[in-house]
Short mmCIF file of C-alpha atoms in Angstrom, two decimals:
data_model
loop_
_atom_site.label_atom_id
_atom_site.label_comp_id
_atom_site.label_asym_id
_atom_site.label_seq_id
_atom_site.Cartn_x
_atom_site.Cartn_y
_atom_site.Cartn_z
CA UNK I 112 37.02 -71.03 7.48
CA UNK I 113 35.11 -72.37 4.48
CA UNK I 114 33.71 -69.51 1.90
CA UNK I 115 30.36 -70.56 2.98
CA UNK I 116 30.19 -70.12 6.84
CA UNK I 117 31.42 -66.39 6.43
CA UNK I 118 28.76 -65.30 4.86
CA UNK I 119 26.74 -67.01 6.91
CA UNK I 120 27.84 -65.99 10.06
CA UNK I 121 28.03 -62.24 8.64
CA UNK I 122 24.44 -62.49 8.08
CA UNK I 123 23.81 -63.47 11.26
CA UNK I 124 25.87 -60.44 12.58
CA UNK I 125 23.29 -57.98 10.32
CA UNK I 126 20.20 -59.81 11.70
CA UNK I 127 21.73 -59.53 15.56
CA UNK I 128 22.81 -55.90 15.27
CA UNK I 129 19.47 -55.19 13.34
CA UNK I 130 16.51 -56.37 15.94
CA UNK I 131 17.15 -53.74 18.28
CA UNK I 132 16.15 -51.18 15.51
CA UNK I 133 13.11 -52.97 14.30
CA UNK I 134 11.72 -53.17 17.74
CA UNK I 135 12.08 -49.98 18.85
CA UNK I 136 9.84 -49.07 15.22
CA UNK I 137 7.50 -51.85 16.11
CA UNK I 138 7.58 -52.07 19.63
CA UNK I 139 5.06 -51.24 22.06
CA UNK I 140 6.18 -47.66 23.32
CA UNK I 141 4.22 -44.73 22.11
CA UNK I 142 5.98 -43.26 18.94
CA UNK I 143 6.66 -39.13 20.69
CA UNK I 144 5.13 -36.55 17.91
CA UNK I 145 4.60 -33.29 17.57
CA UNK I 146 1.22 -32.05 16.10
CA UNK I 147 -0.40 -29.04 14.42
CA UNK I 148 -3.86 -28.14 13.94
CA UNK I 149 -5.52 -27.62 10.28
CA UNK I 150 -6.41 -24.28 10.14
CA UNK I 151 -8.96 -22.17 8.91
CA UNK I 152 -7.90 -19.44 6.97
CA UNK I 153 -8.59 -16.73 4.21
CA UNK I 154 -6.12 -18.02 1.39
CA UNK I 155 -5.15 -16.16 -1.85
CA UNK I 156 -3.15 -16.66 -4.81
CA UNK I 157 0.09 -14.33 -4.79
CA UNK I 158 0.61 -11.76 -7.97
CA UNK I 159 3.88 -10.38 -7.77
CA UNK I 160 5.13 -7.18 -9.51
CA UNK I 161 6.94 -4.26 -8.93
CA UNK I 162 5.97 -0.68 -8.60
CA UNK I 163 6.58 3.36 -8.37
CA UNK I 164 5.48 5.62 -5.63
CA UNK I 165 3.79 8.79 -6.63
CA UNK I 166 2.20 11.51 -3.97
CA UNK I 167 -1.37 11.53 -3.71
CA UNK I 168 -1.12 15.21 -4.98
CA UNK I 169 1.76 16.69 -6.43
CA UNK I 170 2.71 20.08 -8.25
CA UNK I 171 5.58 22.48 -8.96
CA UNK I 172 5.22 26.33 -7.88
CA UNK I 173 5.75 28.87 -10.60
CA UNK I 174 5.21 32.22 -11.36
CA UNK I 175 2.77 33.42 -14.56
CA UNK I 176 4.55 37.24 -14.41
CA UNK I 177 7.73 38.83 -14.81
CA UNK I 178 8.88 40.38 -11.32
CA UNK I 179 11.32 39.81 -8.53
CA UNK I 180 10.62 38.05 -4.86
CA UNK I 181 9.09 40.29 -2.02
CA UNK I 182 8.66 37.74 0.63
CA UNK I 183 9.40 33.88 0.77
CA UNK I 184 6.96 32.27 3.77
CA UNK I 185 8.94 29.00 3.65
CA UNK I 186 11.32 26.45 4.73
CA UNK I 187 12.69 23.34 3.03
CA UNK I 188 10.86 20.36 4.02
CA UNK I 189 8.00 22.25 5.57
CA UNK I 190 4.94 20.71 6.31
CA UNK I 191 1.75 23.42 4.77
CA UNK I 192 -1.68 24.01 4.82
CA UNK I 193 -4.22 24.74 2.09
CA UNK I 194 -3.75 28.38 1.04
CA UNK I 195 -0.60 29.90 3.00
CA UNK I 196 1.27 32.35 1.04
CA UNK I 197 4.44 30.59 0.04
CA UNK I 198 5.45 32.96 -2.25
CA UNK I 199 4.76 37.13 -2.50
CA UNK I 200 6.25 39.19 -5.66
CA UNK I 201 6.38 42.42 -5.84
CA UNK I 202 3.30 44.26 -6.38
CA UNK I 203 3.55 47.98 -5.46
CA UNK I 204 2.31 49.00 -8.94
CA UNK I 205 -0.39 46.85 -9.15
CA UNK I 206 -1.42 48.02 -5.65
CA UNK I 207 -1.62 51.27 -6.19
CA UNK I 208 -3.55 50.96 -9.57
CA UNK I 209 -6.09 48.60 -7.23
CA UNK I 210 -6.31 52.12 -4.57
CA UNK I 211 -6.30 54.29 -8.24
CA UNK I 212 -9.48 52.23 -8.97
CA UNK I 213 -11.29 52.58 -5.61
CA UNK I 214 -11.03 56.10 -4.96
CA UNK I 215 -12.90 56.44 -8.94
CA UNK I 216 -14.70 53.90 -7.68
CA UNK I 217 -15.74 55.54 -4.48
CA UNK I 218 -15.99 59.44 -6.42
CA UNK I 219 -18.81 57.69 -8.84
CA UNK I 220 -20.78 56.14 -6.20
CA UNK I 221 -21.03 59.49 -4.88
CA UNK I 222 -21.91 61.14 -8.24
CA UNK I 223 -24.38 58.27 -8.68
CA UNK I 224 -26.26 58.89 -5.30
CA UNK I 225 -26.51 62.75 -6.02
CA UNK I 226 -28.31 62.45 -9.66
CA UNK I 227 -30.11 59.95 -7.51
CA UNK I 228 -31.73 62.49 -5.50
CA UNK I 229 -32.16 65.34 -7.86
CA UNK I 230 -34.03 62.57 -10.19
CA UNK I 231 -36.04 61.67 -7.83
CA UNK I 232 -37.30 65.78 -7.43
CA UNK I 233 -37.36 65.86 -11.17
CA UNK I 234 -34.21 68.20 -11.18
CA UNK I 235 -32.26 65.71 -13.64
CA UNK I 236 -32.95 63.57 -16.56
CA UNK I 237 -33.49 59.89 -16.23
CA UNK I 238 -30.58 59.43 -18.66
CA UNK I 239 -28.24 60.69 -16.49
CA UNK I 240 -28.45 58.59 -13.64
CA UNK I 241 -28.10 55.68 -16.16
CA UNK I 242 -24.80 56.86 -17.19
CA UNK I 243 -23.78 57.41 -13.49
CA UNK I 244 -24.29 53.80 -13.26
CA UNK I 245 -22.98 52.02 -16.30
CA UNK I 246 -19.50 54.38 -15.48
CA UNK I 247 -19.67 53.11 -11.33
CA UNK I 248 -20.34 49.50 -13.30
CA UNK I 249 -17.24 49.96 -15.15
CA UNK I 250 -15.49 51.11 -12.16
CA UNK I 251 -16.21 48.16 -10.06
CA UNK I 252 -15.19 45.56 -13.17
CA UNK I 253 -11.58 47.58 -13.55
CA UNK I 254 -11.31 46.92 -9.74
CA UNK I 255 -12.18 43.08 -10.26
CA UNK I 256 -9.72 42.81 -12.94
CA UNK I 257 -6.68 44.29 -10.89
CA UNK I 258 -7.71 42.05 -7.89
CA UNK I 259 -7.61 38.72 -10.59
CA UNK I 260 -4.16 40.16 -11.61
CA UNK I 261 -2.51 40.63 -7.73
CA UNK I 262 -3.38 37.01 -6.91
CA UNK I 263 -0.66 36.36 -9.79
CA UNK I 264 1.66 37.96 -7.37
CA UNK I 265 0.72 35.64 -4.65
CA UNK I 266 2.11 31.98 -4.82
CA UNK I 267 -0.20 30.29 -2.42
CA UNK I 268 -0.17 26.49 -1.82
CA UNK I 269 -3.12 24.53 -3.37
CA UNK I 270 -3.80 21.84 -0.79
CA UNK I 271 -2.00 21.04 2.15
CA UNK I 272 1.18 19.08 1.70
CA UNK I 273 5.40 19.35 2.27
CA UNK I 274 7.29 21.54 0.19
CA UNK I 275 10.46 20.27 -1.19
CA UNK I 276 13.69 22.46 -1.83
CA UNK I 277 13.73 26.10 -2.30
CA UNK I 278 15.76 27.55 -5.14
CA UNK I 279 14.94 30.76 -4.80
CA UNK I 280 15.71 33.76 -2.45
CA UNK I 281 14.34 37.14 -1.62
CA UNK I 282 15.33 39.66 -4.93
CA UNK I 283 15.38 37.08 -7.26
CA UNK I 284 14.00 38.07 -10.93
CA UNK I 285 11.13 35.23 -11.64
CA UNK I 286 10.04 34.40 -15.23
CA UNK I 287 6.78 32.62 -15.67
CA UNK I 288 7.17 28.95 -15.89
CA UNK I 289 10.35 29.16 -13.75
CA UNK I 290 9.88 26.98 -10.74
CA UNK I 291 9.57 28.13 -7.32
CA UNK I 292 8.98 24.77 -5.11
CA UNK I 293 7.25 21.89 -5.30
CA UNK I 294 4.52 20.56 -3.09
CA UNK I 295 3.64 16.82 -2.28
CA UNK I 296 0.33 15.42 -0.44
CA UNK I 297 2.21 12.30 1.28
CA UNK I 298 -0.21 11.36 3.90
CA UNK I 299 -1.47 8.90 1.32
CA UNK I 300 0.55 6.97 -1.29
CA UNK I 301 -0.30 6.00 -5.22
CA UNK I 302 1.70 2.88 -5.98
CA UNK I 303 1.62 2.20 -9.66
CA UNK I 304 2.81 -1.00 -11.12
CA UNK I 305 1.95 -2.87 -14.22
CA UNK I 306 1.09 -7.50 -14.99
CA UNK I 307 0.38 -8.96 -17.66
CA UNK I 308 -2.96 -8.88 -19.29
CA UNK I 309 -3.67 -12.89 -18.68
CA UNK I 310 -4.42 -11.72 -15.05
CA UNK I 311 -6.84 -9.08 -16.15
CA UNK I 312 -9.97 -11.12 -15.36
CA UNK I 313 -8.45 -12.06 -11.71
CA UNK I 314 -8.19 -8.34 -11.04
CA UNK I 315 -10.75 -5.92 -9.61
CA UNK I 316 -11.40 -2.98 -7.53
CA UNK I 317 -10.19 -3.05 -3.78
CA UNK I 318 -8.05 -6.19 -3.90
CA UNK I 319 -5.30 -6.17 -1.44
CA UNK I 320 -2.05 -6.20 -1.75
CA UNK I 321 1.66 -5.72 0.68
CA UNK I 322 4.41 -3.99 -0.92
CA UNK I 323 7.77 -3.32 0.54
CA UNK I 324 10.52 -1.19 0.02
CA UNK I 325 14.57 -1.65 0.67
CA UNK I 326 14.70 1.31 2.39
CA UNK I 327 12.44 0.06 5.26
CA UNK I 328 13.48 -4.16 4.58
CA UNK I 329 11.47 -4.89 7.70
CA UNK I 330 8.04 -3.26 7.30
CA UNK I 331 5.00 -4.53 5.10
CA UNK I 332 2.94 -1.18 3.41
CA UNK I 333 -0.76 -2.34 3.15
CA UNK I 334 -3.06 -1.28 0.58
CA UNK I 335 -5.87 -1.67 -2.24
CA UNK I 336 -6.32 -1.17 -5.86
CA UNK I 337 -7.91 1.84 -6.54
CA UNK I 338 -7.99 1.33 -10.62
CA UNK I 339 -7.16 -0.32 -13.45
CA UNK I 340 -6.15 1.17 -16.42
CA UNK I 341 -8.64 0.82 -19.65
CA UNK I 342 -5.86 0.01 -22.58
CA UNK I 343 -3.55 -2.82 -22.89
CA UNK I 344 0.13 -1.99 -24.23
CA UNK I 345 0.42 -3.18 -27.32
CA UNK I 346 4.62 -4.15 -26.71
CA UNK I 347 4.56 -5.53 -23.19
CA UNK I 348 1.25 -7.12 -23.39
CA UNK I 349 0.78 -5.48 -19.89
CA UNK I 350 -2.23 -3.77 -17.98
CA UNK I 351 -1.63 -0.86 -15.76
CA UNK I 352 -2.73 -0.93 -12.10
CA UNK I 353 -2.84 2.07 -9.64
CA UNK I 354 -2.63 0.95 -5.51
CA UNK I 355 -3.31 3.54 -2.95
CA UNK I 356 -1.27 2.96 0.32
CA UNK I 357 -1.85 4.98 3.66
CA UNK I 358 2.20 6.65 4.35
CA UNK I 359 2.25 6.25 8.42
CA UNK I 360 4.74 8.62 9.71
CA UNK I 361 5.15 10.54 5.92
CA UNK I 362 8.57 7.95 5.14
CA UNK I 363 7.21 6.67 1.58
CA UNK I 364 8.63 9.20 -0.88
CA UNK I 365 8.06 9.41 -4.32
CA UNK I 366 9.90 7.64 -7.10
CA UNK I 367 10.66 5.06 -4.31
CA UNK I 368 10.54 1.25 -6.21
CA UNK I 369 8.40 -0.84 -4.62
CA UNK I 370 7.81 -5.31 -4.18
CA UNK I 371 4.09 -5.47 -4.92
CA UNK I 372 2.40 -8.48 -3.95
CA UNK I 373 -1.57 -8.54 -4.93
CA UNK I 374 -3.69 -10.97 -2.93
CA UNK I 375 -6.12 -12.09 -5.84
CA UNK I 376 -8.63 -14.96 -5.52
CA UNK I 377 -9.24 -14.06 -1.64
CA UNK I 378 -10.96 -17.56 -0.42
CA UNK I 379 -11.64 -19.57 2.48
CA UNK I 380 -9.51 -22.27 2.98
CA UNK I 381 -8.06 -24.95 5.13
CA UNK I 382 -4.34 -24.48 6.07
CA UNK I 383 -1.90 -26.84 7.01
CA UNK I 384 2.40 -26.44 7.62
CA UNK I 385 4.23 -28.55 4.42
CA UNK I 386 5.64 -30.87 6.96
CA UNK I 387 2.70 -32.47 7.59
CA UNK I 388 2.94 -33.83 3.89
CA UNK I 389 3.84 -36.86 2.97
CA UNK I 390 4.09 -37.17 -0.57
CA UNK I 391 3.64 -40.27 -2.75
CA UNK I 392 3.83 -40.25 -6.65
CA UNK I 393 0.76 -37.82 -7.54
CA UNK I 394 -0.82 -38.61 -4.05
CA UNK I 395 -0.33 -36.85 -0.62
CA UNK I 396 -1.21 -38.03 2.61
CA UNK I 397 -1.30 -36.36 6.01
CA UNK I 398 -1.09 -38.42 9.23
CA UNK I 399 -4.24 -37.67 11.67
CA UNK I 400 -3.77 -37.96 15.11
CA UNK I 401 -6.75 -39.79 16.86
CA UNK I 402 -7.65 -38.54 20.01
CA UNK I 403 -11.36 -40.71 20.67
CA UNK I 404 -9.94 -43.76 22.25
CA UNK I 405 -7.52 -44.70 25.19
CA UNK I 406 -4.67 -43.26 23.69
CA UNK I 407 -3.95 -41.43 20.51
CA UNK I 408 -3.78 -43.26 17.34
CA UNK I 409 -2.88 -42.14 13.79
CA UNK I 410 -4.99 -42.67 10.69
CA UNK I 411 -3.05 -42.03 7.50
CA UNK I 412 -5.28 -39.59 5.21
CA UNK I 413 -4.84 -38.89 1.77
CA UNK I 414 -5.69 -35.13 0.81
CA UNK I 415 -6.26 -33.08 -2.25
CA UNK I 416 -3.84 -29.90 -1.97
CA UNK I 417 -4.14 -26.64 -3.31
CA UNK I 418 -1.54 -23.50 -3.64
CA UNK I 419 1.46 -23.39 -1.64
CA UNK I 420 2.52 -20.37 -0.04
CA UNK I 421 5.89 -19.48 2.47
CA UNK I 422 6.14 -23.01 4.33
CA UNK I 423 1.75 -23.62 4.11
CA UNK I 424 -0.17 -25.57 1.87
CA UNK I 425 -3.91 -25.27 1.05
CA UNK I 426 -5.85 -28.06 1.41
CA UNK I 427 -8.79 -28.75 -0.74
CA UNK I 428 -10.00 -32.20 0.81
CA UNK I 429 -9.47 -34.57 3.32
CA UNK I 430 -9.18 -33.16 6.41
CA UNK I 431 -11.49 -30.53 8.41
CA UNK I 432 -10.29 -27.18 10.16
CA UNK I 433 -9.37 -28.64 13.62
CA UNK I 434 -8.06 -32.02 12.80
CA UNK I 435 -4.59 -32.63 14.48
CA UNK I 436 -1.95 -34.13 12.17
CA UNK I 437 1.97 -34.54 12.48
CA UNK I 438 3.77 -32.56 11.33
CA UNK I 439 7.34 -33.80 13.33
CA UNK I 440 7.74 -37.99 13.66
CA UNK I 441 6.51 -38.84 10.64
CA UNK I 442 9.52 -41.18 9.28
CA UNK I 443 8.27 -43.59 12.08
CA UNK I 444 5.08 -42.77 12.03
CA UNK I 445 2.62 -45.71 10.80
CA UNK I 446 -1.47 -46.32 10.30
CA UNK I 447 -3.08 -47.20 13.23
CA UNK I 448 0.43 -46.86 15.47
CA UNK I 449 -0.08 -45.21 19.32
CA UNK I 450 1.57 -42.01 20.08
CA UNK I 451 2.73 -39.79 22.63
CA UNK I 452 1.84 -36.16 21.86
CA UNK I 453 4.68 -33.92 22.56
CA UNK I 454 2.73 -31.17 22.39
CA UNK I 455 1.11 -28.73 19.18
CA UNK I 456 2.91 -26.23 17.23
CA UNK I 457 1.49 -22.78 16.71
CA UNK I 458 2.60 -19.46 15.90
CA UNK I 459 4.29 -18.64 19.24
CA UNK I 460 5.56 -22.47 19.92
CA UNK I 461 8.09 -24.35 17.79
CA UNK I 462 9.57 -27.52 17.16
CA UNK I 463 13.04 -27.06 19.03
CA UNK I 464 11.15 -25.39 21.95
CA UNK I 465 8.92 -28.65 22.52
CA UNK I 466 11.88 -31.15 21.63
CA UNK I 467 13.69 -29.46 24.21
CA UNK I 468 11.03 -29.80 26.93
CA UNK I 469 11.02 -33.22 26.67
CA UNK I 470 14.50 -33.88 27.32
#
């Protein structure tokens, strides 16, 4: 066989093998797709950082005298109201000074009220019923003063919150300063985190943001920012930012480390699933399904897109909320081409679950 004819026929071969392909591309049977609506949406611009948990309220126990532990009212991990006695020192001596102090209290009140009535029959000088009173006066202020001291004695809890571990037990000497528990308010959360200052002007008051945690991998914390901080650091070039986060169940602790993501630039937007792309150069398309005539038709669209965001992208013009576009066919898919609508993909419906009912 001559070197000509082979190629020749070989050629032949590519054309013969090739029509089937062409015509099934070209040919008259509706091209199957599967669709997704454009989607209306509020769309923000993600700010990533991460952050430390602090209690909404926190403080450490401690005593401001020298004496040993009466009573401990107590347990590790205990969950307390505002004002229980937590901690009781001893106090006989200070007691008994307070009774010391009433009964004087008590025997010039009596003195008082008996120059009282002889003053008022003129059988005692004006003088000393004033001095009756300036010494029950006195009284009364010693009395106040020994009450002020005894609450010393009494560690009480200053807002309702769990106490952590106790160190302490009953007979222990207590210094002041020395620490006796600590109590946390963890019904709500601070979450405290820090960006740079070019997003300063993007951030505000009661933006929110998701934040999650490896101890719970599965769960998204909500919140909002509660305030910014007023100074720039000079080294990291970085603005402080305080969150507040409710704590469902009390499992945020604090000191946890936190994945802060801040929704900033909350908009309205139109939404559509990156598959329904179809890039070219600088330009981006989007094939719209037709659905006014006989049979569905596409129209190829191009579109101005926006921020992408976990598998979305925005779409600034183009299309309308509602339009249907493909967003599985497209390598066949052509301008003005009929199709057979598979069905629409949404949040509970996906591609393998339609491709599958069509079999």
């Amino acid at each position: 066989m001559s070197a000509y004819v082979r190629p020749f026929l070989l050629l032949s071969f590519i054309v013969v093998f090739s029509g089937p392909t062409l015509a099934q591309t070209s040919g008259q049977a509706a091209l199957p797709v599967i669709g997704s609506r454009a989607e209306a949406t509020t769309w923000s611009d993600p700010l990533e950082a991460l952050g430390t948990l602090r209690a909404d309220e926190s403080v450490t126990l401690s005593a401001t005298v020298t004496e040993i532990v009466a009573e401990i009212n107590f347990k590790d991990g205990e969950q307390v109201e505002q004002g229980r006695l937590l901690v009781r020192l001893e106090d006989t001596e200070e007691q008994a000074l307070l009774r010391s102090a009433q009964a004087i209290s008590d025997e010039r009140r009596n003195a008082l009220g008996r120059a009282t009535q002889l003053q008022d029959r003129n059988l005692a000088a004006r003088a000393d019923v004033e001095d009756f009173q300036a010494q029950l006066r006195q009284t009364q202020a010693d009395i106040q003063a020994l009450e002020a001291r005894l609450t010393n004695y009494q560690i009480k809890a200053p807002f309702s919150g769990r106490v952590g571990f106790r160190n302490i037990s009953t007979g222990t000497l207590v210094t002041p300063g020395m620490e006796l528990a600590t109590l946390d308010k963890l019904d709500v959360m601070k979450l405290d985190f820090s960006v740079p200052e070019s997003f300063l002007g993007r951030l505000s008051k009661g933006l929110t943001l998701s934040a999650t945690t490896a101890a719970y991998p599965d769960e998204v914390f909500s919140g909002e920012i509660a305030s910014i901080g007023t100074r720039i650091d000079p080294v990291s070039r970085s603005v402080s930012v305080r969150a507040v986060l409710e704590n469902p169940g009390m499992r945020l602790r604090p000191g946890m480390l936190m994945e802060v993501i801040v929704q900033q630039r909350v908009r309205d937007a139109v939404v559509l699933p990156e598959a329904a792309l179809e890039p070219s150069g600088d330009q981006h398309y989007v094939m719209l399904i037709d659905q006014s005539g006989d049979a569905p038709r596409l129209e190829r669209h191009e579109v101005v897109i926006g921020e992408r965001r976990y598998g979305q992208v925005e779409i600034l013009e183009g299309i309308n909320a509602g339009d249907l576009v493909v967003v599985h066919g497209l390598q066949l898919a052509r301008d003005g081409l009929e199709v057979r609508l598979l069905g629409i993909m949404d949040g509970e419906t996906d591609i393998r679950a339609l491709l599958e009912a069509d079999r």
